[in-house]
């Protein structure tokens, strides 16, 4: 059992001035139990907490640290920028450089605008879609998370297609009345919805690969049907690439599925670990934004030079594709290794590119309703045991894990064995 006395002390002080002691709910460990770890340092593939416990990190700050913690090139570039200032509230050359890099490497991106978070990117993209089409209705999918703006904090009802019900206190029903929710991987429901509402639909938004409620890898045919229906009805397709953008290669999920969305949203890796977001797409749509068009969007810290520098340095290191190929192979071996060791257990490891998800059920789900809640409970019970063996996995069974370029093969092989042993030791309790 690892000592957590210093983490406990800090959490006990934090709860007096920060709601729940945390600035994002999952960090409170409410689902998994145990003491939230207070981290003081990230180094390569490791997290080090205030009790000097060292963990092999499979969270990677929820995805952006594809090069690992404190990559020397990113740190050096940020230091140089810091010497010239942290923020100006003006335009900078590095904004254009990062924008040009993304436009050069993503087919669907003709123009892009930077913001400060993925939530802000999605919120702005939807406003833009409504302004461009002159329509109000938005369609999202159950199990996809697009940030915490009011009109997307909705849950599905009992029907196949339902107009969203607020899933958070403080969100008026009137705001979510223009957001509809469908299950993933249901072609019949999708076609029926479009036949009834397509002419009123401003945009459909979907995660590139849903990765905030499990790793719900969709069929290529389903995404292509969605693209065809949006084109038929003059509806914009927004691909939320906040997690998948530059995790699934330079082209992200758009390239993976072979589709061209009208708009995309980004975050995570394009900031190299710094707070950033962006929305991008067709020039005729993007030119509806002020100062060119009537759709207003602004931000004092948008295009922050520190974030732009960190992001550009990160993406340039990914540009030749070598790191992506190595990561995909590492993840393939890692997932295969765990799976082979757990053939006698009811457990699956879903994997795509450098993302994996531990799921305690026989079949890999493609929709939120297929996730076994008992399996999530199994994950919750092993979480602290995994932490105590020096492996940091997300404090929620619904969250995915990430492999970074600095995870050595031997380290991954040892981690696979450790995880498999912990799961097997607990398996007799799950029957």
One Martini backbone bead per residue (centre of mass of N, CA, C, O) as a GRO file, in nm:
protein
  431
    1UNK     BB    1   0.093   0.038   0.026
    2UNK     BB    2   0.068   0.357  -0.038
    3UNK     BB    3   0.153   0.661   0.055
    4UNK     BB    4  -0.098   0.954   0.128
    5UNK     BB    5  -0.067   1.189   0.338
    6UNK     BB    6  -0.021   1.447   0.160
    7UNK     BB    7  -0.269   1.425  -0.015
    8UNK     BB    8  -0.472   1.436   0.219
    9UNK     BB    9  -0.397   1.713   0.329
   10UNK     BB   10  -0.462   1.877   0.073
   11UNK     BB   11  -0.756   1.793   0.036
   12UNK     BB   12  -0.853   1.892   0.321
   13UNK     BB   13  -0.792   2.191   0.240
   14UNK     BB   14  -0.937   2.227  -0.037
   15UNK     BB   15  -1.242   2.187   0.051
   16UNK     BB   16  -1.259   2.488   0.175
   17UNK     BB   17  -1.210   2.637  -0.139
   18UNK     BB   18  -1.295   2.379  -0.311
   19UNK     BB   19  -1.513   2.203  -0.470
   20UNK     BB   20  -1.425   1.893  -0.350
   21UNK     BB   21  -1.106   1.980  -0.406
   22UNK     BB   22  -1.174   2.033  -0.717
   23UNK     BB   23  -1.160   2.126  -1.090
   24UNK     BB   24  -1.258   1.822  -1.152
   25UNK     BB   25  -1.458   1.567  -1.067
   26UNK     BB   26  -1.285   1.300  -1.123
   27UNK     BB   27  -1.049   1.378  -0.913
   28UNK     BB   28  -1.213   1.271  -0.646
   29UNK     BB   29  -1.271   0.949  -0.660
   30UNK     BB   30  -1.577   0.861  -0.622
   31UNK     BB   31  -1.592   0.591  -0.788
   32UNK     BB   32  -1.310   0.440  -0.678
   33UNK     BB   33  -1.177   0.554  -0.451
   34UNK     BB   34  -0.979   0.685  -0.236
   35UNK     BB   35  -0.693   0.880  -0.289
   36UNK     BB   36  -0.619   1.154  -0.426
   37UNK     BB   37  -0.370   1.252  -0.635
   38UNK     BB   38  -0.097   1.470  -0.582
   39UNK     BB   39   0.075   1.634  -0.823
   40UNK     BB   40   0.426   1.754  -0.889
   41UNK     BB   41   0.519   1.558  -1.140
   42UNK     BB   42   0.641   1.526  -1.481
   43UNK     BB   43   0.826   1.239  -1.638
   44UNK     BB   44   0.774   1.130  -1.914
   45UNK     BB   45   0.600   0.834  -1.808
   46UNK     BB   46   0.567   1.001  -1.533
   47UNK     BB   47   0.426   1.024  -1.205
   48UNK     BB   48   0.458   1.253  -0.920
   49UNK     BB   49   0.392   1.278  -0.593
   50UNK     BB   50   0.385   1.425  -0.269
   51UNK     BB   51   0.492   1.118  -0.169
   52UNK     BB   52   0.689   0.999  -0.400
   53UNK     BB   53   0.520   0.861  -0.599
   54UNK     BB   54   0.547   0.638  -0.881
   55UNK     BB   55   0.394   0.654  -1.214
   56UNK     BB   56   0.263   0.500  -1.472
   57UNK     BB   57   0.128   0.685  -1.742
   58UNK     BB   58  -0.225   0.651  -1.885
   59UNK     BB   59  -0.339   0.959  -1.922
   60UNK     BB   60  -0.190   1.215  -2.041
   61UNK     BB   61  -0.385   1.446  -1.968
   62UNK     BB   62  -0.614   1.314  -2.149
   63UNK     BB   63  -0.388   1.294  -2.425
   64UNK     BB   64  -0.171   1.534  -2.510
   65UNK     BB   65   0.094   1.353  -2.415
   66UNK     BB   66   0.245   1.204  -2.671
   67UNK     BB   67   0.557   1.279  -2.561
   68UNK     BB   68   0.514   1.335  -2.280
   69UNK     BB   69   0.666   1.460  -2.014
   70UNK     BB   70   0.863   1.719  -2.060
   71UNK     BB   71   0.955   1.776  -2.332
   72UNK     BB   72   1.241   1.920  -2.434
   73UNK     BB   73   1.142   2.080  -2.687
   74UNK     BB   74   0.892   2.209  -2.561
   75UNK     BB   75   1.026   2.345  -2.320
   76UNK     BB   76   1.227   2.520  -2.480
   77UNK     BB   77   1.015   2.677  -2.647
   78UNK     BB   78   0.864   2.797  -2.404
   79UNK     BB   79   1.099   2.947  -2.275
   80UNK     BB   80   1.147   3.141  -2.511
   81UNK     BB   81   0.866   3.267  -2.501
   82UNK     BB   82   0.871   3.367  -2.205
   83UNK     BB   83   1.091   3.586  -2.259
   84UNK     BB   84   0.855   3.747  -2.444
   85UNK     BB   85   0.600   3.631  -2.313
   86UNK     BB   86   0.263   3.509  -2.236
   87UNK     BB   87   0.078   3.766  -2.320
   88UNK     BB   88  -0.104   4.018  -2.541
   89UNK     BB   89  -0.384   4.040  -2.707
   90UNK     BB   90  -0.256   3.955  -2.983
   91UNK     BB   91  -0.112   3.892  -3.266
   92UNK     BB   92   0.077   3.611  -3.409
   93UNK     BB   93   0.282   3.410  -3.595
   94UNK     BB   94   0.228   3.128  -3.457
   95UNK     BB   95  -0.065   3.108  -3.537
   96UNK     BB   96  -0.016   3.071  -3.838
   97UNK     BB   97   0.170   2.825  -3.826
   98UNK     BB   98  -0.036   2.632  -3.696
   99UNK     BB   99  -0.262   2.668  -3.900
  100UNK     BB  100  -0.099   2.573  -4.148
  101UNK     BB  101  -0.031   2.292  -4.051
  102UNK     BB  102  -0.321   2.189  -4.029
  103UNK     BB  103  -0.412   2.255  -4.321
  104UNK     BB  104  -0.183   2.071  -4.455
  105UNK     BB  105  -0.291   1.788  -4.282
  106UNK     BB  106  -0.609   1.860  -4.327
  107UNK     BB  107  -0.842   1.836  -4.560
  108UNK     BB  108  -1.094   1.996  -4.413
  109UNK     BB  109  -0.888   2.237  -4.370
  110UNK     BB  110  -0.902   2.590  -4.449
  111UNK     BB  111  -0.997   2.701  -4.166
  112UNK     BB  112  -0.901   2.859  -3.844
  113UNK     BB  113  -0.984   2.877  -3.484
  114UNK     BB  114  -0.872   2.985  -3.177
  115UNK     BB  115  -0.891   2.869  -2.842
  116UNK     BB  116  -0.904   2.745  -2.487
  117UNK     BB  117  -1.110   2.497  -2.553
  118UNK     BB  118  -1.316   2.242  -2.630
  119UNK     BB  119  -1.580   2.367  -2.538
  120UNK     BB  120  -1.545   2.632  -2.700
  121UNK     BB  121  -1.524   2.503  -2.978
  122UNK     BB  122  -1.805   2.370  -2.986
  123UNK     BB  123  -1.979   2.614  -2.924
  124UNK     BB  124  -1.882   2.773  -3.179
  125UNK     BB  125  -1.953   2.567  -3.401
  126UNK     BB  126  -2.258   2.570  -3.349
  127UNK     BB  127  -2.308   2.866  -3.395
  128UNK     BB  128  -2.202   2.860  -3.685
  129UNK     BB  129  -2.401   2.652  -3.800
  130UNK     BB  130  -2.652   2.821  -3.745
  131UNK     BB  131  -2.567   3.072  -3.905
  132UNK     BB  132  -2.529   2.928  -4.184
  133UNK     BB  133  -2.824   2.773  -4.200
  134UNK     BB  134  -3.070   2.894  -4.017
  135UNK     BB  135  -3.070   2.683  -3.787
  136UNK     BB  136  -3.128   2.509  -3.460
  137UNK     BB  137  -3.087   2.214  -3.482
  138UNK     BB  138  -2.935   1.945  -3.288
  139UNK     BB  139  -2.721   1.653  -3.315
  140UNK     BB  140  -2.657   1.386  -3.096
  141UNK     BB  141  -2.487   1.130  -2.895
  142UNK     BB  142  -2.502   0.874  -2.699
  143UNK     BB  143  -2.177   0.896  -2.535
  144UNK     BB  144  -2.113   1.185  -2.616
  145UNK     BB  145  -1.861   1.433  -2.556
  146UNK     BB  146  -1.867   1.823  -2.571
  147UNK     BB  147  -1.875   1.935  -2.307
  148UNK     BB  148  -2.029   2.209  -2.080
  149UNK     BB  149  -2.241   2.317  -2.243
  150UNK     BB  150  -2.570   2.350  -2.211
  151UNK     BB  151  -2.678   2.222  -2.499
  152UNK     BB  152  -2.490   1.938  -2.427
  153UNK     BB  153  -2.632   1.872  -2.144
  154UNK     BB  154  -2.753   1.572  -2.237
  155UNK     BB  155  -3.007   1.321  -2.235
  156UNK     BB  156  -3.154   1.036  -2.293
  157UNK     BB  157  -3.436   0.880  -2.350
  158UNK     BB  158  -3.665   0.621  -2.434
  159UNK     BB  159  -3.629   0.681  -2.714
  160UNK     BB  160  -3.466   0.683  -3.002
  161UNK     BB  161  -3.576   0.981  -3.026
  162UNK     BB  162  -3.466   1.274  -2.842
  163UNK     BB  163  -3.515   1.548  -2.666
  164UNK     BB  164  -3.327   1.697  -2.458
  165UNK     BB  165  -3.226   1.642  -2.128
  166UNK     BB  166  -3.108   1.762  -1.865
  167UNK     BB  167  -2.786   1.660  -1.691
  168UNK     BB  168  -2.800   1.940  -1.529
  169UNK     BB  169  -2.799   2.156  -1.314
  170UNK     BB  170  -2.885   2.482  -1.452
  171UNK     BB  171  -3.044   2.368  -1.709
  172UNK     BB  172  -3.260   2.466  -1.921
  173UNK     BB  173  -3.493   2.324  -2.122
  174UNK     BB  174  -3.493   2.539  -2.348
  175UNK     BB  175  -3.194   2.487  -2.438
  176UNK     BB  176  -3.236   2.160  -2.505
  177UNK     BB  177  -3.475   2.170  -2.724
  178UNK     BB  178  -3.242   2.190  -2.972
  179UNK     BB  179  -3.152   1.892  -2.869
  180UNK     BB  180  -3.072   1.587  -3.001
  181UNK     BB  181  -3.090   1.221  -2.934
  182UNK     BB  182  -2.890   0.938  -3.022
  183UNK     BB  183  -2.795   0.640  -3.090
  184UNK     BB  184  -2.553   0.453  -3.161
  185UNK     BB  185  -2.544   0.226  -3.411
  186UNK     BB  186  -2.835   0.333  -3.568
  187UNK     BB  187  -2.963   0.346  -3.873
  188UNK     BB  188  -3.267   0.362  -3.841
  189UNK     BB  189  -3.278   0.608  -3.652
  190UNK     BB  190  -3.124   0.800  -3.838
  191UNK     BB  191  -3.314   0.795  -4.086
  192UNK     BB  192  -3.571   0.878  -3.937
  193UNK     BB  193  -3.477   1.151  -3.834
  194UNK     BB  194  -3.415   1.280  -4.109
  195UNK     BB  195  -3.701   1.245  -4.234
  196UNK     BB  196  -3.829   1.439  -3.999
  197UNK     BB  197  -3.564   1.673  -3.945
  198UNK     BB  198  -3.349   1.752  -4.165
  199UNK     BB  199  -3.465   2.046  -4.256
  200UNK     BB  200  -3.391   2.155  -3.936
  201UNK     BB  201  -3.083   2.077  -3.944
  202UNK     BB  202  -2.778   2.213  -3.877
  203UNK     BB  203  -2.633   1.976  -3.692
  204UNK     BB  204  -2.388   1.721  -3.650
  205UNK     BB  205  -2.242   1.564  -3.360
  206UNK     BB  206  -1.925   1.379  -3.334
  207UNK     BB  207  -1.708   1.172  -3.233
  208UNK     BB  208  -1.466   1.031  -3.388
  209UNK     BB  209  -1.411   0.857  -3.119
  210UNK     BB  210  -1.566   0.752  -2.867
  211UNK     BB  211  -1.383   0.861  -2.538
  212UNK     BB  212  -1.589   0.935  -2.266
  213UNK     BB  213  -1.768   0.640  -2.285
  214UNK     BB  214  -1.560   0.491  -2.372
  215UNK     BB  215  -1.459   0.284  -2.657
  216UNK     BB  216  -1.663   0.360  -2.943
  217UNK     BB  217  -1.620   0.193  -3.212
  218UNK     BB  218  -1.704   0.261  -3.531
  219UNK     BB  219  -1.845   0.209  -3.820
  220UNK     BB  220  -1.782   0.304  -4.132
  221UNK     BB  221  -2.074   0.289  -4.246
  222UNK     BB  222  -2.201   0.480  -4.041
  223UNK     BB  223  -2.037   0.738  -4.107
  224UNK     BB  224  -2.115   0.742  -4.408
  225UNK     BB  225  -2.415   0.775  -4.365
  226UNK     BB  226  -2.402   1.038  -4.212
  227UNK     BB  227  -2.272   1.199  -4.440
  228UNK     BB  228  -2.496   1.154  -4.651
  229UNK     BB  229  -2.733   1.281  -4.491
  230UNK     BB  230  -2.619   1.564  -4.453
  231UNK     BB  231  -2.597   1.628  -4.755
  232UNK     BB  232  -2.897   1.586  -4.835
  233UNK     BB  233  -3.004   1.812  -4.596
  234UNK     BB  234  -2.795   2.050  -4.534
  235UNK     BB  235  -2.605   1.940  -4.312
  236UNK     BB  236  -2.376   1.969  -4.070
  237UNK     BB  237  -2.058   1.817  -4.002
  238UNK     BB  238  -1.929   1.752  -3.677
  239UNK     BB  239  -1.598   1.677  -3.575
  240UNK     BB  240  -1.482   1.556  -3.273
  241UNK     BB  241  -1.114   1.602  -3.218
  242UNK     BB  242  -1.006   1.642  -2.926
  243UNK     BB  243  -0.883   1.346  -2.906
  244UNK     BB  244  -0.818   1.238  -3.212
  245UNK     BB  245  -0.651   1.471  -3.282
  246UNK     BB  246  -0.331   1.360  -3.339
  247UNK     BB  247  -0.375   1.042  -3.245
  248UNK     BB  248  -0.466   0.915  -3.546
  249UNK     BB  249  -0.300   1.112  -3.674
  250UNK     BB  250  -0.301   1.379  -3.881
  251UNK     BB  251  -0.616   1.312  -3.979
  252UNK     BB  252  -0.752   1.145  -3.790
  253UNK     BB  253  -1.078   1.035  -3.801
  254UNK     BB  254  -1.133   1.128  -4.086
  255UNK     BB  255  -0.920   0.939  -4.210
  256UNK     BB  256  -1.003   0.670  -4.080
  257UNK     BB  257  -1.306   0.694  -4.225
  258UNK     BB  258  -1.317   0.861  -4.497
  259UNK     BB  259  -1.404   1.164  -4.419
  260UNK     BB  260  -1.568   1.497  -4.477
  261UNK     BB  261  -1.612   1.744  -4.288
  262UNK     BB  262  -1.718   2.071  -4.223
  263UNK     BB  263  -1.636   2.041  -3.917
  264UNK     BB  264  -1.391   2.094  -3.654
  265UNK     BB  265  -1.258   1.987  -3.338
  266UNK     BB  266  -1.007   2.100  -3.099
  267UNK     BB  267  -0.726   1.989  -2.887
  268UNK     BB  268  -0.484   1.902  -2.681
  269UNK     BB  269  -0.224   1.849  -2.889
  270UNK     BB  270  -0.230   2.151  -3.015
  271UNK     BB  271  -0.098   2.237  -2.711
  272UNK     BB  272   0.111   2.040  -2.575
  273UNK     BB  273  -0.062   2.077  -2.279
  274UNK     BB  274  -0.200   2.330  -2.330
  275UNK     BB  275  -0.446   2.551  -2.332
  276UNK     BB  276  -0.675   2.443  -2.597
  277UNK     BB  277  -0.850   2.532  -2.904
  278UNK     BB  278  -1.053   2.440  -3.204
  279UNK     BB  279  -1.200   2.554  -3.515
  280UNK     BB  280  -1.287   2.400  -3.837
  281UNK     BB  281  -1.291   2.435  -4.215
  282UNK     BB  282  -1.470   2.567  -4.430
  283UNK     BB  283  -1.445   2.876  -4.564
  284UNK     BB  284  -1.750   2.958  -4.600
  285UNK     BB  285  -1.808   2.911  -4.300
  286UNK     BB  286  -1.576   3.063  -4.147
  287UNK     BB  287  -1.658   3.350  -4.289
  288UNK     BB  288  -1.900   3.399  -4.075
  289UNK     BB  289  -1.705   3.521  -3.901
  290UNK     BB  290  -1.587   3.737  -3.706
  291UNK     BB  291  -1.525   4.013  -3.911
  292UNK     BB  292  -1.679   3.898  -4.178
  293UNK     BB  293  -1.932   3.811  -4.009
  294UNK     BB  294  -2.227   3.751  -3.792
  295UNK     BB  295  -2.054   3.556  -3.614
  296UNK     BB  296  -1.977   3.555  -3.286
  297UNK     BB  297  -1.624   3.558  -3.173
  298UNK     BB  298  -1.414   3.550  -2.870
  299UNK     BB  299  -1.067   3.595  -2.716
  300UNK     BB  300  -0.808   3.692  -2.526
  301UNK     BB  301  -0.650   3.388  -2.526
  302UNK     BB  302  -0.654   3.347  -2.811
  303UNK     BB  303  -0.357   3.235  -2.931
  304UNK     BB  304  -0.159   3.169  -2.728
  305UNK     BB  305   0.184   3.161  -2.746
  306UNK     BB  306   0.240   2.919  -2.566
  307UNK     BB  307   0.038   2.717  -2.691
  308UNK     BB  308   0.134   2.744  -2.985
  309UNK     BB  309   0.425   2.652  -2.937
  310UNK     BB  310   0.369   2.375  -2.814
  311UNK     BB  311   0.200   2.267  -3.051
  312UNK     BB  312   0.399   2.304  -3.288
  313UNK     BB  313   0.627   2.134  -3.173
  314UNK     BB  314   0.467   1.873  -3.155
  315UNK     BB  315   0.371   1.845  -3.456
  316UNK     BB  316   0.653   1.844  -3.587
  317UNK     BB  317   0.733   1.566  -3.448
  318UNK     BB  318   0.482   1.418  -3.615
  319UNK     BB  319   0.503   1.469  -3.933
  320UNK     BB  320   0.643   1.183  -4.041
  321UNK     BB  321   0.484   0.936  -3.867
  322UNK     BB  322   0.666   0.762  -3.679
  323UNK     BB  323   0.524   0.783  -3.403
  324UNK     BB  324   0.255   0.664  -3.488
  325UNK     BB  325   0.363   0.384  -3.571
  326UNK     BB  326   0.485   0.312  -3.296
  327UNK     BB  327   0.228   0.344  -3.123
  328UNK     BB  328   0.050   0.137  -3.265
  329UNK     BB  329   0.237  -0.104  -3.203
  330UNK     BB  330   0.244  -0.081  -2.899
  331UNK     BB  331  -0.062  -0.108  -2.855
  332UNK     BB  332  -0.100  -0.379  -2.989
  333UNK     BB  333   0.085  -0.541  -2.800
  334UNK     BB  334  -0.047  -0.463  -2.533
  335UNK     BB  335  -0.334  -0.566  -2.589
  336UNK     BB  336  -0.251  -0.856  -2.660
  337UNK     BB  337  -0.112  -0.927  -2.396
  338UNK     BB  338  -0.351  -0.899  -2.205
  339UNK     BB  339  -0.557  -1.076  -2.353
  340UNK     BB  340  -0.394  -1.346  -2.336
  341UNK     BB  341  -0.386  -1.342  -2.011
  342UNK     BB  342  -0.735  -1.317  -2.020
  343UNK     BB  343  -0.898  -1.562  -2.149
  344UNK     BB  344  -1.043  -1.658  -1.858
  345UNK     BB  345  -1.177  -1.370  -1.877
  346UNK     BB  346  -1.421  -1.110  -1.850
  347UNK     BB  347  -1.236  -0.933  -2.085
  348UNK     BB  348  -1.150  -0.622  -2.250
  349UNK     BB  349  -0.941  -0.459  -2.507
  350UNK     BB  350  -0.960  -0.162  -2.639
  351UNK     BB  351  -0.815  -0.050  -2.964
  352UNK     BB  352  -0.663   0.263  -3.095
  353UNK     BB  353  -0.382   0.326  -3.172
  354UNK     BB  354  -0.301   0.501  -2.855
  355UNK     BB  355  -0.573   0.365  -2.749
  356UNK     BB  356  -0.731   0.241  -2.440
  357UNK     BB  357  -0.977  -0.007  -2.296
  358UNK     BB  358  -1.117  -0.130  -2.004
  359UNK     BB  359  -1.350  -0.414  -2.029
  360UNK     BB  360  -1.609  -0.595  -1.837
  361UNK     BB  361  -1.676  -0.784  -2.114
  362UNK     BB  362  -1.729  -0.981  -2.388
  363UNK     BB  363  -1.818  -0.726  -2.553
  364UNK     BB  364  -1.771  -0.469  -2.762
  365UNK     BB  365  -1.888  -0.163  -2.753
  366UNK     BB  366  -2.087   0.099  -2.955
  367UNK     BB  367  -2.274   0.178  -2.711
  368UNK     BB  368  -2.374   0.299  -2.413
  369UNK     BB  369  -2.600   0.074  -2.348
  370UNK     BB  370  -2.369  -0.169  -2.366
  371UNK     BB  371  -2.264  -0.094  -2.096
  372UNK     BB  372  -2.158  -0.256  -1.815
  373UNK     BB  373  -2.202  -0.170  -1.488
  374UNK     BB  374  -2.049  -0.404  -1.356
  375UNK     BB  375  -1.782  -0.348  -1.501
  376UNK     BB  376  -1.733  -0.075  -1.370
  377UNK     BB  377  -1.717  -0.189  -1.083
  378UNK     BB  378  -1.466  -0.357  -1.133
  379UNK     BB  379  -1.280  -0.124  -1.193
  380UNK     BB  380  -1.312   0.026  -0.924
  381UNK     BB  381  -1.182  -0.217  -0.753
  382UNK     BB  382  -0.885  -0.200  -0.902
  383UNK     BB  383  -0.765   0.085  -0.894
  384UNK     BB  384  -0.594   0.094  -0.628
  385UNK     BB  385  -0.421  -0.152  -0.693
  386UNK     BB  386  -0.284  -0.022  -0.937
  387UNK     BB  387  -0.162   0.220  -0.793
  388UNK     BB  388   0.004   0.037  -0.585
  389UNK     BB  389   0.177  -0.061  -0.859
  390UNK     BB  390   0.248   0.209  -1.032
  391UNK     BB  391  -0.035   0.273  -1.191
  392UNK     BB  392  -0.190   0.518  -1.400
  393UNK     BB  393  -0.535   0.539  -1.402
  394UNK     BB  394  -0.831   0.634  -1.446
  395UNK     BB  395  -1.103   0.752  -1.220
  396UNK     BB  396  -1.266   0.574  -1.454
  397UNK     BB  397  -1.432   0.328  -1.643
  398UNK     BB  398  -1.503   0.539  -1.892
  399UNK     BB  399  -1.211   0.586  -1.936
  400UNK     BB  400  -0.929   0.634  -2.115
  401UNK     BB  401  -0.617   0.538  -2.253
  402UNK     BB  402  -0.258   0.629  -2.294
  403UNK     BB  403   0.004   0.624  -2.521
  404UNK     BB  404   0.342   0.713  -2.531
  405UNK     BB  405   0.654   0.763  -2.672
  406UNK     BB  406   0.798   0.701  -2.367
  407UNK     BB  407   0.705   0.403  -2.374
  408UNK     BB  408   0.855   0.132  -2.315
  409UNK     BB  409   0.832  -0.194  -2.393
  410UNK     BB  410   0.907  -0.320  -2.117
  411UNK     BB  411   0.706  -0.150  -1.953
  412UNK     BB  412   0.452  -0.253  -2.099
  413UNK     BB  413   0.486  -0.552  -2.037
  414UNK     BB  414   0.479  -0.525  -1.728
  415UNK     BB  415   0.203  -0.381  -1.713
  416UNK     BB  416   0.037  -0.607  -1.838
  417UNK     BB  417   0.095  -0.815  -1.616
  418UNK     BB  418  -0.008  -0.654  -1.377
  419UNK     BB  419  -0.297  -0.614  -1.474
  420UNK     BB  420  -0.367  -0.912  -1.516
  421UNK     BB  421  -0.321  -1.004  -1.222
  422UNK     BB  422  -0.530  -0.824  -1.087
  423UNK     BB  423  -0.775  -0.919  -1.244
  424UNK     BB  424  -0.753  -1.223  -1.176
  425UNK     BB  425  -0.765  -1.199  -0.860
  426UNK     BB  426  -1.072  -1.069  -0.885
  427UNK     BB  427  -1.254  -1.256  -1.066
  428UNK     BB  428  -1.401  -1.443  -0.848
  429UNK     BB  429  -1.597  -1.194  -0.756
  430UNK     BB  430  -1.772  -1.174  -1.053
  431UNK     BB  431  -1.961  -1.440  -1.075
   0.00000   0.00000   0.00000
